[in-house]
Amino acid sequence: MNHPNWKRRLLLAMASAVFIGGTAGIAQAAEVTLLNVSYDPTRELYVDFNKAFAEYWKKKTGDTVNIRQSHGGSGRQARSVIDGLAADVVTLALAGDVDAIATNGKLLPQNWEERLPNNSAPYTSTIVFLVRKGNPKKIKDWGDLVRPGVSVVTPNPKTSGGARWNYLAGWAWAKRQPGGSDETAREYVRKLFKNVPVLDTGARGSTTTFVQRGIGDVAISWENEAWLALKELGPDKVEIVVPSISILAEPSVAVVDKVVLRRGTRTVAEEYLKYLYSPEGQEIAARNYYRPRNPEVAAKHQELFPKLELVTIKEFGGWAKAQKEHFGDGGVFDQITTQ
Amino acid sequence: MNNKRAVALAILLLPFSGAALAQQAPAEPADGNAELKQEIEAQKQRLAVLERKLELQQEAAATAAASAPRITANAQRFQIASSDNSNFIRFRGTLFADNRAYAGDSAPETADTFLLRSVRPTFEGTFAGIYDFKFTPDFAGGRASVVDAYAAARFKPGFVVTVGKFKPSVGLERLASEPDLRFMERGLPTFLVPNRDLGVQLSGDFAGGAFSYQVGYFNGVADGQSSDNLPSPDVESDTGGDYAARVFFQPFIDSDNFNLRGFGFGIGSTWQDLDGVATNPYLPSYRSQGQLNVFSYRGNTATGTTPNNATFADGERLRLAPQLYYYRGSFGFLGEYTQVKQDVSRNVGGTTLSDTLTHSAWQGQFSWFITGEEESFRGFTPQSTFRPGKEGTGAWELVARIQELDIDDDAFAGGANSFANPLTAISKESSYGIGVNWYPWNTVKLSLNYDVTRFDGGAATGDRADEQAIFSRFAINY
């Protein structure tokens, strides 16, 4: 007296229940949480931006979105995501760190840069110097950083995206000097790091070292971080020095596909990043001293962002090549710091 | 005069020259101070650098510690977990060393024995805070078998999927884990419900556990049996699956009234439609509380070309198991009633006899921690531990139980054509038992149980002799 049909029906019903139960939370979610894993100096930017996006999203969908932030050295943050930190989105200091998540963690596709405008870099920044009031060591350009007796503060390129931009900007300047070559540039960065007494893991730590601990004569800094320090401490404490040449830093953003797929947060995560490109998002970026992509917003804030010669990562063959040659295990940085 | 004028001029100018000297005098120390100041600044920088380096080292150490795996090895558990505890692997185990003794003539002398009742190491773990697994083999009784081997996905509290070999949710005492049993052996109602089976189950809790449910589909096993008792262990051997469902309510679980918080009730059920055959009857035998076989259906007695005349399952089997518990302070009560309706057949002399038999069992179980610990369905924490020469008695618990198993009279109808032989199979057993448990340490338990069971039938003349079973156990529950 078997009833195979009944058995199949029950199994079908249970399978349907599994499916419905599993997806019910997604379909009916009125409150969603996102984790934005970012790099060190973006704390203030994303506090402002998250608030604006939450309001925008509530207005648009009626849903509540809570965005948690995680900050640290960009390279270290990428490592954490690869190791399992469930980031819905990453907003890191450079494309190379997102590449690492795609390549080593297989958490998003290799073509992630193509999914958003401007190679998924909604704002840019550059590298400047932060010196003490009156610039007592007369720091004007990159060459001054390797003078004997000048103490330089910069984070560790092994863990900090900002530090890698710092390093490459200095390298580019050295190569542009008369008789400049890879060899002279290498010698330049060797001397530069000999003048660095402390290697912080991230840019915010480096700012703390320079500003709060009073260490060093000059800090090589993100432009936005330098402005923030100036704003907080006042011009009677620190000054910004813009070097003759710097680098176009393009912090990259991406949705972490495997995480949003698992958590059912793809839509809101994508919209979150797209909102960075909106006029409101660009305005918030500019207010936090990041160079906006939007020309109108950039024009409105042009006094914050002096024009200077900016090299790009292409000069180093792209991030994959630069990372391997300069910052990979046994790369130039390892060589010069172990000499 | 000149001299006088010179002296007078000198005197006149003295204050000014003094002032000039006074002004010049600090000039030399000022240069010295500047050097000193520079040196102090340099030393301050060095100190600041050292302090900052130390600070960074401490930060790095704290970060590393926060993300480092956590290893726990103490009296309660051995576990390796990720820093956020969402991934872990845990090692547990039970070892029960028992002694069984029987008073009177209720059991042969050979029944008095030492035995390893349970030798079960357990590996269990969780991945991503959602996916669980458990693997428990058993090496007791001189054989190896798989007791539990399942994976579960806890998508939501109300939506958990479990697949593998585990306990189908039916009987209440069966669902208690071995270390949490109050008596050494489970009661008579548990003989009527499945033990472990292979299948899939959907389960969940709502309102913080006020309501819970389980529905599942399993291969199906005979009363009190596990799938490793099937003709081919842990392999489906018939075509009919067993459908199981259970609901349980704890309506006062969050109540401010502590008198009601520990009250829960529910009902479990299974249904299977299976066709046994005389050579594979799919029917159970039942034991006494002293773990001796006291009821079996008739086996084959035919010889030659005569058809096999063993009784076999032939149709539906429906189990119903209403149940409840109540825990308040150091007092606990567990009660359950189980009924199983089983279609059976027997081929006697070319005629197939069929019937639906209804067996039932019930028990009421009382427990009391005389040392004041809180009773609950799932474990407890001893208020003290016992160490020779030191203060502390450990936890002491008294337990008592009354229970009964009633076999359908129709099983014995028909004389030689009956489904069970009244001369060897009892038609009823009634039992009461008392016991004491001592927990000198939270992973160690010593038990002493005394059960008296009276039988109806089951003997060539009159009733099977009363059984007086004295069981003792040394248990490690890690």
PDB file of C-alpha atoms in Angstrom, chain A residues 1-3 6-7 10-11 14 17-18 21-22 24-25 76 151 197-200 205 208-209 213-216, chain B residues 45 48-49 52-53 55-56 63 156 159 161 200-202 215-217 236 239-241 243 271 273-275 315:
ATOM      1  CA  MET A   1       0.000   0.000   0.000  1.00  0.00           C
ATOM      2  CA  ASN A   2       2.450   2.616  -1.120  1.00  0.00           C
ATOM      3  CA  HIS A   3       1.626   6.142  -2.104  1.00  0.00           C
ATOM      4  CA  TRP A   6       1.756  11.490  -2.057  1.00  0.00           C
ATOM      5  CA  LYS A   7       5.381  11.118  -1.042  1.00  0.00           C
ATOM      6  CA  LEU A  10       5.086  16.104   0.301  1.00  0.00           C
ATOM      7  CA  LEU A  11       8.692  16.353  -0.806  1.00  0.00           C
ATOM      8  CA  MET A  14       8.825  20.728   1.673  1.00  0.00           C
ATOM      9  CA  ALA A  17       8.726  25.625   1.814  1.00  0.00           C
ATOM     10  CA  VAL A  18      12.513  25.673   1.863  1.00  0.00           C
ATOM     11  CA  GLY A  21      11.181  30.450   3.579  1.00  0.00           C
ATOM     12  CA  GLY A  22      14.644  31.168   2.284  1.00  0.00           C
ATOM     13  CA  ALA A  24      10.789  35.392   2.156  1.00  0.00           C
ATOM     14  CA  GLY A  25      13.239  37.491   4.091  1.00  0.00           C
ATOM     15  CA  ARG A  76      44.789  45.064   5.244  1.00  0.00           C
ATOM     16  CA  SER A 151      61.898  63.464   9.531  1.00  0.00           C
ATOM     17  CA  PRO A 197      60.967  56.975  11.845  1.00  0.00           C
ATOM     18  CA  VAL A 198      57.576  55.246  12.158  1.00  0.00           C
ATOM     19  CA  LEU A 199      55.603  53.201   9.637  1.00  0.00           C
ATOM     20  CA  ASP A 200      51.923  53.254  10.505  1.00  0.00           C
ATOM     21  CA  GLY A 205      47.381  56.373  11.907  1.00  0.00           C
ATOM     22  CA  THR A 208      47.828  60.705  14.251  1.00  0.00           C
ATOM     23  CA  THR A 209      51.587  60.191  14.399  1.00  0.00           C
ATOM     24  CA  ARG A 213      52.068  62.648  18.643  1.00  0.00           C
ATOM     25  CA  GLY A 214      54.082  65.534  17.202  1.00  0.00           C
ATOM     26  CA  ILE A 215      56.463  63.254  15.339  1.00  0.00           C
ATOM     27  CA  GLY A 216      58.200  64.343  12.128  1.00  0.00           C
TER      28      GLY A 216
ATOM     29  CA  GLN B  45      61.224  63.212  19.146  1.00  0.00           C
ATOM     30  CA  ALA B  48      57.776  60.154  20.887  1.00  0.00           C
ATOM     31  CA  VAL B  49      58.875  57.805  18.101  1.00  0.00           C
ATOM     32  CA  ARG B  52      54.435  55.583  18.939  1.00  0.00           C
ATOM     33  CA  LYS B  53      56.181  52.403  17.875  1.00  0.00           C
ATOM     34  CA  GLU B  55      51.609  52.024  20.597  1.00  0.00           C
ATOM     35  CA  LEU B  56      51.560  50.548  17.085  1.00  0.00           C
ATOM     36  CA  THR B  63      44.217  43.408  16.189  1.00  0.00           C
ATOM     37  CA  LYS B 156      16.178  31.648  10.441  1.00  0.00           C
ATOM     38  CA  PHE B 159      13.377  27.859   9.342  1.00  0.00           C
ATOM     39  CA  VAL B 161      16.677  22.366   7.442  1.00  0.00           C
ATOM     40  CA  VAL B 200      15.180  15.416   6.010  1.00  0.00           C
ATOM     41  CA  GLN B 201      13.479  17.691   8.506  1.00  0.00           C
ATOM     42  CA  LEU B 202      12.204  21.221   8.496  1.00  0.00           C
ATOM     43  CA  VAL B 215       8.134  18.141  10.026  1.00  0.00           C
ATOM     44  CA  GLY B 216      10.199  15.481   8.345  1.00  0.00           C
ATOM     45  CA  TYR B 217      10.377  12.657   5.902  1.00  0.00           C
ATOM     46  CA  GLU B 236      16.254   2.208   2.843  1.00  0.00           C
ATOM     47  CA  THR B 239       9.346   1.567  -0.419  1.00  0.00           C
ATOM     48  CA  GLY B 240       7.332   3.542   2.081  1.00  0.00           C
ATOM     49  CA  GLY B 241       8.764   6.564   3.797  1.00  0.00           C
ATOM     50  CA  TYR B 243       6.343  11.112   7.708  1.00  0.00           C
ATOM     51  CA  TRP B 271       2.772   7.874   9.663  1.00  0.00           C
ATOM     52  CA  ASP B 273       2.480   2.856   4.908  1.00  0.00           C
ATOM     53  CA  LEU B 274       4.783  -0.089   4.463  1.00  0.00           C
ATOM     54  CA  ASP B 275       4.578  -3.594   3.175  1.00  0.00           C
ATOM     55  CA  GLY B 315      -0.153  -1.455   5.874  1.00  0.00           C
TER      56      GLY B 315
END
